[in-house]
Tab-separated table of C-alpha atoms in Angstrom:
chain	number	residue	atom	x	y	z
F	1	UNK	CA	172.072	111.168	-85.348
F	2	UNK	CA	169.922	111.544	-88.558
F	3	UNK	CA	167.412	113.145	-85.915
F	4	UNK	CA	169.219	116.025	-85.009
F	5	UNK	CA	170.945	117.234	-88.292
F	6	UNK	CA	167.321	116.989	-88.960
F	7	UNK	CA	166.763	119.303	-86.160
F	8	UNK	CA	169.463	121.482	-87.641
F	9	UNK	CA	168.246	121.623	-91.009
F	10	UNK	CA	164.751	122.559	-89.871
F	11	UNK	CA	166.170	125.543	-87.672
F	12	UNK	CA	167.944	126.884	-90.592
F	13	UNK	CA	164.747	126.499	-92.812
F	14	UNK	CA	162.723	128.453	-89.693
F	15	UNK	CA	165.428	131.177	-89.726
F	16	UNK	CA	164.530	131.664	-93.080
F	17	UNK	CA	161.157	131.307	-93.269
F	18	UNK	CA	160.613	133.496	-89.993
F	19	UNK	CA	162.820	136.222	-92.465
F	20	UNK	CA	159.641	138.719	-92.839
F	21	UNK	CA	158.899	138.862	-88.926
F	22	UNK	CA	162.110	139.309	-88.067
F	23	UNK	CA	162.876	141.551	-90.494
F	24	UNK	CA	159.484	143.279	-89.131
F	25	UNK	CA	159.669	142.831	-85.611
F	26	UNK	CA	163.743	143.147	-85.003
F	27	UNK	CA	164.161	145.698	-87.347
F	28	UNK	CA	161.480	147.607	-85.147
F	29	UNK	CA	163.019	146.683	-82.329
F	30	UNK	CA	166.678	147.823	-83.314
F	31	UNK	CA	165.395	151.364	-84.222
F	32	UNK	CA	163.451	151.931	-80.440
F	33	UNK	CA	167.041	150.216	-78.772
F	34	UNK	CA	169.114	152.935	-80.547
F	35	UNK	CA	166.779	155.844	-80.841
F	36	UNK	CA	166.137	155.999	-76.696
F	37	UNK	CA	168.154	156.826	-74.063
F	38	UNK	CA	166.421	156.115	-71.665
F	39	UNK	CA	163.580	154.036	-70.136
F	40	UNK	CA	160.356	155.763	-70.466
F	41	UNK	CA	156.303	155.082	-70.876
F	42	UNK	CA	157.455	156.318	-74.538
F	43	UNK	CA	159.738	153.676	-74.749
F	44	UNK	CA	157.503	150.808	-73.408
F	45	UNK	CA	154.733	151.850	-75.801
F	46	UNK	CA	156.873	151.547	-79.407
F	47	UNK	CA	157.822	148.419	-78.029
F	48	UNK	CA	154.026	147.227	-77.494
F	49	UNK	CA	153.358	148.941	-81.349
F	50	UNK	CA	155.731	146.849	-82.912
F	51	UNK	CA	154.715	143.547	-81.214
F	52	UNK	CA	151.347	144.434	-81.748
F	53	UNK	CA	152.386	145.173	-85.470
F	54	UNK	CA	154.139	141.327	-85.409
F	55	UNK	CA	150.757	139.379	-84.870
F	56	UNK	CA	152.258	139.068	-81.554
F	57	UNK	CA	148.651	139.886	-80.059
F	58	UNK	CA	147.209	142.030	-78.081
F	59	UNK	CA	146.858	139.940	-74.679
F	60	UNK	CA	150.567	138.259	-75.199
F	61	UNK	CA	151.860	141.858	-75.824
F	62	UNK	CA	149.990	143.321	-72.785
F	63	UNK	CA	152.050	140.537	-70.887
F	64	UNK	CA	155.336	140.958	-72.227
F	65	UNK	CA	155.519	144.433	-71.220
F	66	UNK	CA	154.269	143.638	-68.600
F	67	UNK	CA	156.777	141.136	-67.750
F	68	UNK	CA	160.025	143.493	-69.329
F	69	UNK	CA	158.578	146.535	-66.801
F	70	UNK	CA	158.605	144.110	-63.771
F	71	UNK	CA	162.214	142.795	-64.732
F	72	UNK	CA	163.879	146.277	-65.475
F	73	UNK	CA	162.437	147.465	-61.632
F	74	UNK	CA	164.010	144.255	-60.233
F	75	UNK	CA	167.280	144.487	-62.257
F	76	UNK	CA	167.538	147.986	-61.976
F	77	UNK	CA	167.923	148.682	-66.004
F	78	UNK	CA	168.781	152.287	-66.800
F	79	UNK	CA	169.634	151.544	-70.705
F	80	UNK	CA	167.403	150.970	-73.876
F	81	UNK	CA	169.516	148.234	-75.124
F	82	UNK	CA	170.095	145.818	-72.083
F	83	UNK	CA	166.330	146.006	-72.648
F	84	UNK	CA	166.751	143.916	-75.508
F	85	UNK	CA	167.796	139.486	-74.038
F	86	UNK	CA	164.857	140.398	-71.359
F	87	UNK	CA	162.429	141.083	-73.854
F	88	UNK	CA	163.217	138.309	-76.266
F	89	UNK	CA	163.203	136.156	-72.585
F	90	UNK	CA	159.232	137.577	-71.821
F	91	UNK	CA	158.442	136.488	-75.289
F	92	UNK	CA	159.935	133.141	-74.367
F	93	UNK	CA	158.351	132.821	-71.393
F	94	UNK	CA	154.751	133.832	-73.386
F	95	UNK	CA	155.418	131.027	-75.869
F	96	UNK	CA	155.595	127.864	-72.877
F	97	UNK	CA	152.426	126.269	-72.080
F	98	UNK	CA	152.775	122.712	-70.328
F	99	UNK	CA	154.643	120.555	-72.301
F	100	UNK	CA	152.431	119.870	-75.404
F	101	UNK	CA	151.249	116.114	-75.430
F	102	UNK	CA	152.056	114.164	-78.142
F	103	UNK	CA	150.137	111.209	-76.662
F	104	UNK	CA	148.276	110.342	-79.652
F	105	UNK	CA	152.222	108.999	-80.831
F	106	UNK	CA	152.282	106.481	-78.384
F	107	UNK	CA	149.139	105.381	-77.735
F	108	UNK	CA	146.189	103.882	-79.820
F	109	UNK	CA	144.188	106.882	-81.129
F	110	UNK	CA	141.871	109.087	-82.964
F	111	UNK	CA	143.130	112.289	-84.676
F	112	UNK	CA	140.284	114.658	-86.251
F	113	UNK	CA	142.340	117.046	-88.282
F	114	UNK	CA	139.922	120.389	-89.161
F	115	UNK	CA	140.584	123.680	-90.798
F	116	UNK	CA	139.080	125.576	-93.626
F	117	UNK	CA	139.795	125.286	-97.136
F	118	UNK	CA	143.046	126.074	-98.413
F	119	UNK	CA	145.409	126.578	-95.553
F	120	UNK	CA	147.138	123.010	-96.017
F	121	UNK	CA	145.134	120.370	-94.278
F	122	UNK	CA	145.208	117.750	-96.499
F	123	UNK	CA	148.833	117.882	-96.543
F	124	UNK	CA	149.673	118.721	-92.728
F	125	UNK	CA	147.560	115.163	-92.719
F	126	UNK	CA	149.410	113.233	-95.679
F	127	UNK	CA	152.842	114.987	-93.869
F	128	UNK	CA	151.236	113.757	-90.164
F	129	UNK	CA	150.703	109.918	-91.553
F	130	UNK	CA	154.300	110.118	-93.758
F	131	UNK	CA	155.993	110.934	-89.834
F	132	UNK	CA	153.913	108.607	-88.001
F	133	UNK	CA	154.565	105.645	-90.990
F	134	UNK	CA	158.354	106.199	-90.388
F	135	UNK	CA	158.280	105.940	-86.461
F	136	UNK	CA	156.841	102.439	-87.170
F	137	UNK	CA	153.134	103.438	-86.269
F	138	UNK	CA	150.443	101.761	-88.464
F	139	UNK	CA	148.253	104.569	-90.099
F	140	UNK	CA	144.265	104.470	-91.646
F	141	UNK	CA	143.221	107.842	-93.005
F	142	UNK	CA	139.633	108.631	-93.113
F	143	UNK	CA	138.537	110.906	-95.544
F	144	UNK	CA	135.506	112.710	-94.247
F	145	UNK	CA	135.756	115.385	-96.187
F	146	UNK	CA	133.041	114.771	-98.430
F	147	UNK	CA	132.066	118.383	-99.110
F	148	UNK	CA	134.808	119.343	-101.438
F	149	UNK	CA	135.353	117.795	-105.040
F	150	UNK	CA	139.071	117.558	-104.921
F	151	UNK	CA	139.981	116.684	-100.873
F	152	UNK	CA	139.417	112.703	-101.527
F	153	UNK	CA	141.586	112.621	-104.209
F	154	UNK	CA	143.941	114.886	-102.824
F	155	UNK	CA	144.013	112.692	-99.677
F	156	UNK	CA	144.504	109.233	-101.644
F	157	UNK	CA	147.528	110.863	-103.296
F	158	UNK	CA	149.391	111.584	-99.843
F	159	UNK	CA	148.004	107.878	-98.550
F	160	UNK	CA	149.743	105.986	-101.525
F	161	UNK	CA	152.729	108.681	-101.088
F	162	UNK	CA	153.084	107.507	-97.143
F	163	UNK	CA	152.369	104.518	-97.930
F	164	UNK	CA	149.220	103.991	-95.012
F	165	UNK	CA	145.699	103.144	-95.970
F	166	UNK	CA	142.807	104.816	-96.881
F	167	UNK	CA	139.114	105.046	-95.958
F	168	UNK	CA	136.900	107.255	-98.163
F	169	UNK	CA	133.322	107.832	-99.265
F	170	UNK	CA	131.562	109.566	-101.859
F	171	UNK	CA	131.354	113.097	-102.968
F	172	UNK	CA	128.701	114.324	-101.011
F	173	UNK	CA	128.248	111.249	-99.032
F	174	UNK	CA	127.906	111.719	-94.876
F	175	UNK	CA	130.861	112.288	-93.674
F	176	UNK	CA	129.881	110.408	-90.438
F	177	UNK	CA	129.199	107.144	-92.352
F	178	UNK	CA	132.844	107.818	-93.633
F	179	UNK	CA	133.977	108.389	-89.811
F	180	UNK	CA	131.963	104.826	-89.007
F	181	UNK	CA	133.616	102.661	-91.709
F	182	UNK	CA	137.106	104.430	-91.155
F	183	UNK	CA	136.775	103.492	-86.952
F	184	UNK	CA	135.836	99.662	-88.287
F	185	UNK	CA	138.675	99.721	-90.358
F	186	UNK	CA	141.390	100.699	-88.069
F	187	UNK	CA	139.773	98.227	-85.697
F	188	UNK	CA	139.874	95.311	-87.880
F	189	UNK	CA	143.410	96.508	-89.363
F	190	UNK	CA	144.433	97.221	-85.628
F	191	UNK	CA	145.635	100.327	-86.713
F	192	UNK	CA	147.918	102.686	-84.414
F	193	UNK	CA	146.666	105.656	-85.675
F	194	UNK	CA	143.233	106.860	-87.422
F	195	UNK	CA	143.976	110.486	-89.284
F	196	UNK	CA	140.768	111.752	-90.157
F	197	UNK	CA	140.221	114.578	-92.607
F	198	UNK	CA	137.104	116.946	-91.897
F	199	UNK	CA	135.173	119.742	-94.304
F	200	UNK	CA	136.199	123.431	-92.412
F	201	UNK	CA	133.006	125.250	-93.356
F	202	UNK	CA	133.058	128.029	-91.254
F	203	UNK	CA	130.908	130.414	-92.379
F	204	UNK	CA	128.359	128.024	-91.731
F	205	UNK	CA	128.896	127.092	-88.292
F	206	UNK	CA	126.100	125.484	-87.483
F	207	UNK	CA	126.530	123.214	-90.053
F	208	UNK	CA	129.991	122.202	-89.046
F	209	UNK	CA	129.297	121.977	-85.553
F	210	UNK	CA	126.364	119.285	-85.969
F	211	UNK	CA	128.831	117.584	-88.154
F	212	UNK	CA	131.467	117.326	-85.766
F	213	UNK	CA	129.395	116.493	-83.027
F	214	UNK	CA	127.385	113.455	-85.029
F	215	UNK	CA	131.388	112.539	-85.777
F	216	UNK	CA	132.395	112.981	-82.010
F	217	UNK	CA	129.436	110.846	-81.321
F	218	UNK	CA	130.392	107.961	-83.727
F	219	UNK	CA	133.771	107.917	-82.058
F	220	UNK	CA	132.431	107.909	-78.418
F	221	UNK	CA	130.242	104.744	-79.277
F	222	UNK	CA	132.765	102.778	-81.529
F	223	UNK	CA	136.263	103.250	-80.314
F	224	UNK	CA	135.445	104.551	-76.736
F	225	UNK	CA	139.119	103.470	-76.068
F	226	UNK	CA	140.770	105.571	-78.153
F	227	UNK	CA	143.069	108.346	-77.289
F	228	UNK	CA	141.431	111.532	-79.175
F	229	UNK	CA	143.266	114.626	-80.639
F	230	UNK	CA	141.789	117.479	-82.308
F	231	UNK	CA	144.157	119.988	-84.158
F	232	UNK	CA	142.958	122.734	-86.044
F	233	UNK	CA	144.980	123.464	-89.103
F	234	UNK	CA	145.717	127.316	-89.670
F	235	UNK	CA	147.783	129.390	-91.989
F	236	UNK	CA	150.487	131.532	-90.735
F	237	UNK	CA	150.113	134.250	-93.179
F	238	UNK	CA	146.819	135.413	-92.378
F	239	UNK	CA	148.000	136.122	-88.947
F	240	UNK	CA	144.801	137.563	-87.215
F	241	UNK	CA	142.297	135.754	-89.091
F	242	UNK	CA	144.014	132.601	-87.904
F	243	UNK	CA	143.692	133.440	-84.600
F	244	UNK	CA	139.695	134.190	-85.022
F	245	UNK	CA	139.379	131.139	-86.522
F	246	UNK	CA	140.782	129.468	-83.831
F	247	UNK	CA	138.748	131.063	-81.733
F	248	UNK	CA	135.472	129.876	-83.819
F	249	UNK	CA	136.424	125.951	-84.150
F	250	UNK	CA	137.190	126.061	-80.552
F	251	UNK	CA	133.705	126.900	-80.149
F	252	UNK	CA	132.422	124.381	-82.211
F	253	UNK	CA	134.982	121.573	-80.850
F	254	UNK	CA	137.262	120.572	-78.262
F	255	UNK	CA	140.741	121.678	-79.756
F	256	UNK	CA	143.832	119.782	-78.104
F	257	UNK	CA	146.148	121.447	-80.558
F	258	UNK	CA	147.455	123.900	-82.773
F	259	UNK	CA	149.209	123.220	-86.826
F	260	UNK	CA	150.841	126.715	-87.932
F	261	UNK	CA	151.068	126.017	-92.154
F	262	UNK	CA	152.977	128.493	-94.551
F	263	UNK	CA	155.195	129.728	-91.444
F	264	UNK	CA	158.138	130.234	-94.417
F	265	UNK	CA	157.185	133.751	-96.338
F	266	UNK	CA	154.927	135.027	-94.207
F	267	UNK	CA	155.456	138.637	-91.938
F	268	UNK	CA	152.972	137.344	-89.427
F	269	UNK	CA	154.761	134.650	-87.546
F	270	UNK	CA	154.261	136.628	-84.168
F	271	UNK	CA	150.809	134.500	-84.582
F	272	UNK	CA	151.854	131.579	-83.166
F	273	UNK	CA	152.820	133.293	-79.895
F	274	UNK	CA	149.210	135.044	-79.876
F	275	UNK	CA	147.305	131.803	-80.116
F	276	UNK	CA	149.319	130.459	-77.290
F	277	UNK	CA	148.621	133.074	-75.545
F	278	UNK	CA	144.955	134.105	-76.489
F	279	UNK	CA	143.626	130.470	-76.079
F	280	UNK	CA	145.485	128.706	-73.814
F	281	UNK	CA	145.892	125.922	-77.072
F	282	UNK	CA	149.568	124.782	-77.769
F	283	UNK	CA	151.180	125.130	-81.002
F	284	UNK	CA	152.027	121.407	-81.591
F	285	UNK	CA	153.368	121.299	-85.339
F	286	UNK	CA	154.263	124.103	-87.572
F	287	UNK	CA	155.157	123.709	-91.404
F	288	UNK	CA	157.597	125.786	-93.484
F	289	UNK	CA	157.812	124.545	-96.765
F	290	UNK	CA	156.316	121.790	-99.145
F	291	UNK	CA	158.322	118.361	-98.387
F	292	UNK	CA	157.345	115.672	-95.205
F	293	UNK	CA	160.415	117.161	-93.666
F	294	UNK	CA	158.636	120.385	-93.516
F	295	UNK	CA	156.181	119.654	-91.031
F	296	UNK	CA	157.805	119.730	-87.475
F	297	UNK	CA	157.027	119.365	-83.739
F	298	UNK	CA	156.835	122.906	-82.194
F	299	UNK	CA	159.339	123.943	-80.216
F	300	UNK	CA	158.952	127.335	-78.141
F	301	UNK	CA	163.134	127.472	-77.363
F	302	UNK	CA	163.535	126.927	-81.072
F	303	UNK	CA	160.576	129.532	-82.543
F	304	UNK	CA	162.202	132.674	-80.837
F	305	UNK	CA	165.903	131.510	-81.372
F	306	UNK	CA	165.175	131.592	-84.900
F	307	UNK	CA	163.315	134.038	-85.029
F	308	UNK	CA	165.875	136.583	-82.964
F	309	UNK	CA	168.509	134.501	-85.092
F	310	UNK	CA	170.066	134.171	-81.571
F	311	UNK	CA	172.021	131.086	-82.713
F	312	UNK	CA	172.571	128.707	-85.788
């Protein structure tokens, strides 16, 4: 019960949060419904300008209308506005990838959590171990993050807040040697779950991607039995920069997921359908707001209800 008013409460926080796209995106599409009368390449294109203007992407957009052209033929659509449930369908339909795994919930596992600096890693991971903690899993954090002053300490904070232990290493220290003692850790503790925090130094690439490959290599050797997720943290509100650095990490590691932060005040929201769409990575959590509650499982059904305010 306490699971879906849950669910309720974090739809209403999403309709809210997604208030700047829609406002952006519906408000667009409102004006284009009304202001036609008809069906035309005009029409099509102010359509692709305002999804293009949402984040929405320019692959996922060049689907869409794709998609809305190929149903109006079929349903033989002569007005603007019955335009409107197929398009907000296409969209749908742009947003499902195969049902994201969650496997790392159920089974023993590794989950390297990377992102640059500020776009809410170390909380999506002190949020991550709070959820886990309550579904009865048993939780080590590594903290391999050994590049910035602050992450360790940010890190311990959410671990005594959740409750679930911590592995951590020295400012400046390797952050593999951190990985290593973490892994023995969650062996000896027979831990469910092993969260493990990473420095997102992009704009040295090369850099990271030794890093995570050294780390990679550390978990291949001592827990080759472990189920292994990667999720790249990214922040909603930068909208096209998040999707290039998606783009970059998953060039410098095998991403298995997607975390959408700061979904709640931002215009760009249309992003998460882009990334979907762009890199074939799902959208597994998204966060609007500061509190544990905050940070939810994606759900496609869910994103565009709320974000067409189709239904409370």
């Amino acid at each position: 019960m306490e699971n879906k008013e849950e669910k309720k409460g974090f739809f209403k926080r999403l309709v809210s949060g997604l208030t700047k796209t829609r406002n952006n995106i519906v408000s667009g599409f409102d004006a284009v419904f009304k202001g036609f009368s008809h069906i035309d390449d005009e029409f099509y294109e102010e359509i692709e300008e305002i999804l293009v203007m949402g984040d929405i992407g320019i692959r996922a957009t060049e689907n869409i209308i794709e998609n809305l052209k190929a149903k109006v033929k079929e349903q033989h659509i002569k007005e603007p506005e019955d335009c409107r449930q197929l398009l907000i369908d296409s969209i749908r339909e742009q947003m499902h990838t195969e049902e994201a795994a969650y496997r790392f919930k159920q089974e023993r596992s590794v989950v390297l959590v990377i992102g640059v600096n500020g776009v809410g890693k170390t909380t999506t991971i002190g949020k991550l171990a709070s959820k886990l903690k309550q579904q009865g899993r048993k939780v080590i954090m590594g903290a391999a993050d050994t590049f910035r002053a602050a992450a360790g300490e940010q890190l311990t904070e959410w671990a005594h807040r959740a409750g679930v232990e911590i592995v951590g290493g020295q400012e400046g220290s390797d952050p593999a040697s951190v990985v290593y003692d973490a892994v023995q850790a969650a062996k000896a503790r027979k831990a469910d779950v092993l969260l493990i925090d990473t420095a997102g130094r992009l704009h040295n690439k090369k850099n990271l991607m030794e890093e995570l490959k050294k780390i990679n290599r550390i978990l291949e050797r001592e827990y080759p039995d472990a189920f292994r997720e990667t999720l790249v943290v990214l922040d909603a509100t930068t909208g096209q920069n998040a999707l290039n650095q998606a783009k970059q990490f998953s060039e410098a590691a095998e991403i298995t997921g997607i975390v959408l932060t700061k979904m709640d005040g931002t215009a760009k929201g249309g992003i998460a359908v882009a990334i979907q769409s762009e890199l074939g990575i799902p959208v597994k959590y998204i966060g609007v707001g500061e509190t544990i509650e905050d940070l939810q499982k994606f759900d496609a059904d869910a994103f565009v209800d709320a974000l067409f305010h189709v239904a409370e």
